[in-house]
Short mmCIF file of N, CA and C in Angstrom, two decimals:
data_model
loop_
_atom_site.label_atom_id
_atom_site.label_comp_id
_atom_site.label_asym_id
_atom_site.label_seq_id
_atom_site.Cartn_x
_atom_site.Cartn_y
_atom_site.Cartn_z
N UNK A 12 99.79 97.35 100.41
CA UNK A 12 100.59 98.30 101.18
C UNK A 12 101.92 98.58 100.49
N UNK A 13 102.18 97.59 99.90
CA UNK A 13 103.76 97.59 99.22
C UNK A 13 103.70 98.88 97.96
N UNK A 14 102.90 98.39 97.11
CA UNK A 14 102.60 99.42 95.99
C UNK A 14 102.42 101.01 96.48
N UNK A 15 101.77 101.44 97.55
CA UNK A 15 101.25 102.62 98.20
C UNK A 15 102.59 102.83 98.99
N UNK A 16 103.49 101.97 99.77
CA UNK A 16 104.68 102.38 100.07
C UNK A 16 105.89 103.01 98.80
N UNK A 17 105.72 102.45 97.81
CA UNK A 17 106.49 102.93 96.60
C UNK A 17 106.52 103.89 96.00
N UNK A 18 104.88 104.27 95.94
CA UNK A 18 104.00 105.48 95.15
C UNK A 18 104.72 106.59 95.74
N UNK A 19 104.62 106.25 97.62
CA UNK A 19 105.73 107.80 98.49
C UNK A 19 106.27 108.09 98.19
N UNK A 20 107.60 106.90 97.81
CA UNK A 20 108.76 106.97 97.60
C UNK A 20 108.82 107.85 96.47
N UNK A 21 108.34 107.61 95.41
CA UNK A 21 108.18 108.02 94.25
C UNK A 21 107.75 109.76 94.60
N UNK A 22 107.04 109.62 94.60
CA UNK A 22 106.45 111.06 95.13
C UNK A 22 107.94 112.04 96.19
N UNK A 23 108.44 111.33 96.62
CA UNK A 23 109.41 111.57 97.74
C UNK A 23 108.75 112.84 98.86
N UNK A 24 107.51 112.16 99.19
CA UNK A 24 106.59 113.01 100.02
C UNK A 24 107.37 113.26 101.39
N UNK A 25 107.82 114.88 101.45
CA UNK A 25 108.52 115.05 102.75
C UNK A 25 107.82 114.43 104.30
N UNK A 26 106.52 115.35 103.92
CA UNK A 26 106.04 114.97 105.53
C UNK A 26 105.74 113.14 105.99
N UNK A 27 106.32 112.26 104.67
CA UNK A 27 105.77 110.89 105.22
C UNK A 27 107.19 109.90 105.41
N UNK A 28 107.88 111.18 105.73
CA UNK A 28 109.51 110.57 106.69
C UNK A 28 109.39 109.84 107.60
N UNK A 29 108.65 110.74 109.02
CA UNK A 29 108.56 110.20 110.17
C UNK A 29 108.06 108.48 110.16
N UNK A 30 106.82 108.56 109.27
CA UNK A 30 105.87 107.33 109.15
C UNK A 30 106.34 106.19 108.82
N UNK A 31 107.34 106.27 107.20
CA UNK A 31 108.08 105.74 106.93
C UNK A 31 109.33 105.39 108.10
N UNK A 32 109.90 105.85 108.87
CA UNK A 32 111.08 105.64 109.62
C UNK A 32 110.45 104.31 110.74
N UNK A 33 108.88 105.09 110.91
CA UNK A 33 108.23 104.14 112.03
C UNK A 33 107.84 102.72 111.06
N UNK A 34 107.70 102.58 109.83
CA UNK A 34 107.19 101.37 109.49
C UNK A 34 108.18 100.52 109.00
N UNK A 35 109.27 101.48 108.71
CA UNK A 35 110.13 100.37 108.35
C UNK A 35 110.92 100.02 109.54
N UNK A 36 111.09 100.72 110.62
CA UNK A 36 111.55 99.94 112.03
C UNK A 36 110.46 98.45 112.40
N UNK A 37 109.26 98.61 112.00
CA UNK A 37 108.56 97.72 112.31
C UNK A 37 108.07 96.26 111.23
N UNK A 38 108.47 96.92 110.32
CA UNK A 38 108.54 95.07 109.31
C UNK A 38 109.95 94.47 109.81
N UNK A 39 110.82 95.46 110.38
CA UNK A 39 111.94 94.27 110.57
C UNK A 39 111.81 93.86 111.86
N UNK A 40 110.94 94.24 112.52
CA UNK A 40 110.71 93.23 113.97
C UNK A 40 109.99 91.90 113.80
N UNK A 41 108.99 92.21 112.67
CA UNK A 41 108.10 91.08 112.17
C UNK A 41 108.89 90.11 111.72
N UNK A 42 108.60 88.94 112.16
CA UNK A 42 109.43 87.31 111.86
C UNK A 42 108.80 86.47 110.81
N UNK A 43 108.66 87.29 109.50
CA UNK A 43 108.06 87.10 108.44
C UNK A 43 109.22 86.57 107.51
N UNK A 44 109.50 86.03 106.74
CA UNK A 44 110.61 85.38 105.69
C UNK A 44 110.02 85.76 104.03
N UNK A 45 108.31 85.85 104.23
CA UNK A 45 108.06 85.52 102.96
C UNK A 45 107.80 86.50 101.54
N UNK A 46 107.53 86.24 100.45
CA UNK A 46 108.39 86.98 99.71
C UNK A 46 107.30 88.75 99.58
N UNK A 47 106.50 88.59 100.41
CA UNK A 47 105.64 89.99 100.34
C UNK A 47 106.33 90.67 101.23
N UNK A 48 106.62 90.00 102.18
CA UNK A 48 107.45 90.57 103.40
C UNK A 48 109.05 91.18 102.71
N UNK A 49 109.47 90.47 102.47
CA UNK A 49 110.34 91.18 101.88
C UNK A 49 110.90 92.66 100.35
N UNK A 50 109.43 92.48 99.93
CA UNK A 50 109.07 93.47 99.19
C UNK A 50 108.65 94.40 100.07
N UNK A 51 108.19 94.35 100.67
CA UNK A 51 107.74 95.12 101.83
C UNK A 51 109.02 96.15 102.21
N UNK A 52 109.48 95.22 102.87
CA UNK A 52 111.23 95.95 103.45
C UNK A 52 111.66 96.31 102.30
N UNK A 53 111.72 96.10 101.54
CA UNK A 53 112.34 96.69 100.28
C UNK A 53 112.31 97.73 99.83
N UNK A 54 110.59 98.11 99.73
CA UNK A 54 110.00 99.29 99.41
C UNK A 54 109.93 100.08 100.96
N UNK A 55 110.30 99.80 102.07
CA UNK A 55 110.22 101.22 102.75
C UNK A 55 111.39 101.30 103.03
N UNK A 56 112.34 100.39 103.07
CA UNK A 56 113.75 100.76 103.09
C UNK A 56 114.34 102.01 101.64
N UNK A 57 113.66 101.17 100.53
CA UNK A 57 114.08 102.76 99.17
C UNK A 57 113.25 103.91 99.82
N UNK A 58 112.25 103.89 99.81
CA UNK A 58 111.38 105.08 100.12
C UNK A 58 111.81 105.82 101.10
N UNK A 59 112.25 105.17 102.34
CA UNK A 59 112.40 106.06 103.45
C UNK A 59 114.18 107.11 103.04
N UNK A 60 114.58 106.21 102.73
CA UNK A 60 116.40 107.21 101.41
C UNK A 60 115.89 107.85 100.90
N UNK A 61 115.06 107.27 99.98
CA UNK A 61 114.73 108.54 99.19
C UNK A 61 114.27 109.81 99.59
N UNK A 62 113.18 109.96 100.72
CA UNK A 62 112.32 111.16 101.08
C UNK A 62 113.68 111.60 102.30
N UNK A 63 114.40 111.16 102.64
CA UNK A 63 115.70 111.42 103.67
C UNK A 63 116.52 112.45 102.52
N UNK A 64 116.76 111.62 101.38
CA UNK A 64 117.75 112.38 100.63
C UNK A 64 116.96 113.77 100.10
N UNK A 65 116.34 113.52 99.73
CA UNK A 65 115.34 114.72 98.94
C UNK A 65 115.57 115.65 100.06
N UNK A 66 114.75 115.27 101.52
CA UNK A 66 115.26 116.44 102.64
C UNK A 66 116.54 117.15 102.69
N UNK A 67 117.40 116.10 102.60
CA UNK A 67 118.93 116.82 102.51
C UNK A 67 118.95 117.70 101.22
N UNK A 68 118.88 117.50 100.36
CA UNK A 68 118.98 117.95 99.26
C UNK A 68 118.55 119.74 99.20
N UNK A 69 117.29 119.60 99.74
CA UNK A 69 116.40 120.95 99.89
C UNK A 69 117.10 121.46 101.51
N UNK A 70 117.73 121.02 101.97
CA UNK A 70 118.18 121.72 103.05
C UNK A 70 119.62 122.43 102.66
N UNK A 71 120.09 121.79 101.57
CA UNK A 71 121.79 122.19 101.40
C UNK A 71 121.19 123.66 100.19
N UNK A 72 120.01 123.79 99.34
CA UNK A 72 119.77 124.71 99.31
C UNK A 72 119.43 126.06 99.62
N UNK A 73 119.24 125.64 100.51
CA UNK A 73 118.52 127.14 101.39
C UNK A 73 120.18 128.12 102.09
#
C-alpha cells in the first residue's frame, strides 16, 4: 500500500485528494508504532501536499 500511496503522490493525481485526506486521517487513528506504519504516514502525509499543492497551483492559474 505504501509504494502505491507514493506512485499518487508522484503522479500528483488530482481526483485522489479526497481518498488520500480520508486515509491519511485514518493511519493516524491506528495505534500502530511500527516501522511500516510509519512509512505509511509518511507517504500519505507527502502525497496528500503534494496533490493539495498541485491543486493550488492550477487554481492560481486560471
Amino acid at each position: 500500500l505504501t509504494e502505491v500511496v507514493w506512485a499518487i503522490g508522484k503522479l500528483r493525481w488530482g481526483p485522489a485528494l479526497k481518498p488520500m485526506s480520508e486515509l491519511q486521517d485514518k493511519v493516524w487513528l491506528i495505534h500502530d508504532n511500527s516501522k511500516e506504519m510509519a512509512e505509511l504516514r509518511e507517504a500519505a502525509s507527502w502525497t496528500y501536499k503534494a496533490i493539495a499543492l498541485q491543486d493550488a497551483a492550477m487554481l492560481q492559474t486560471y
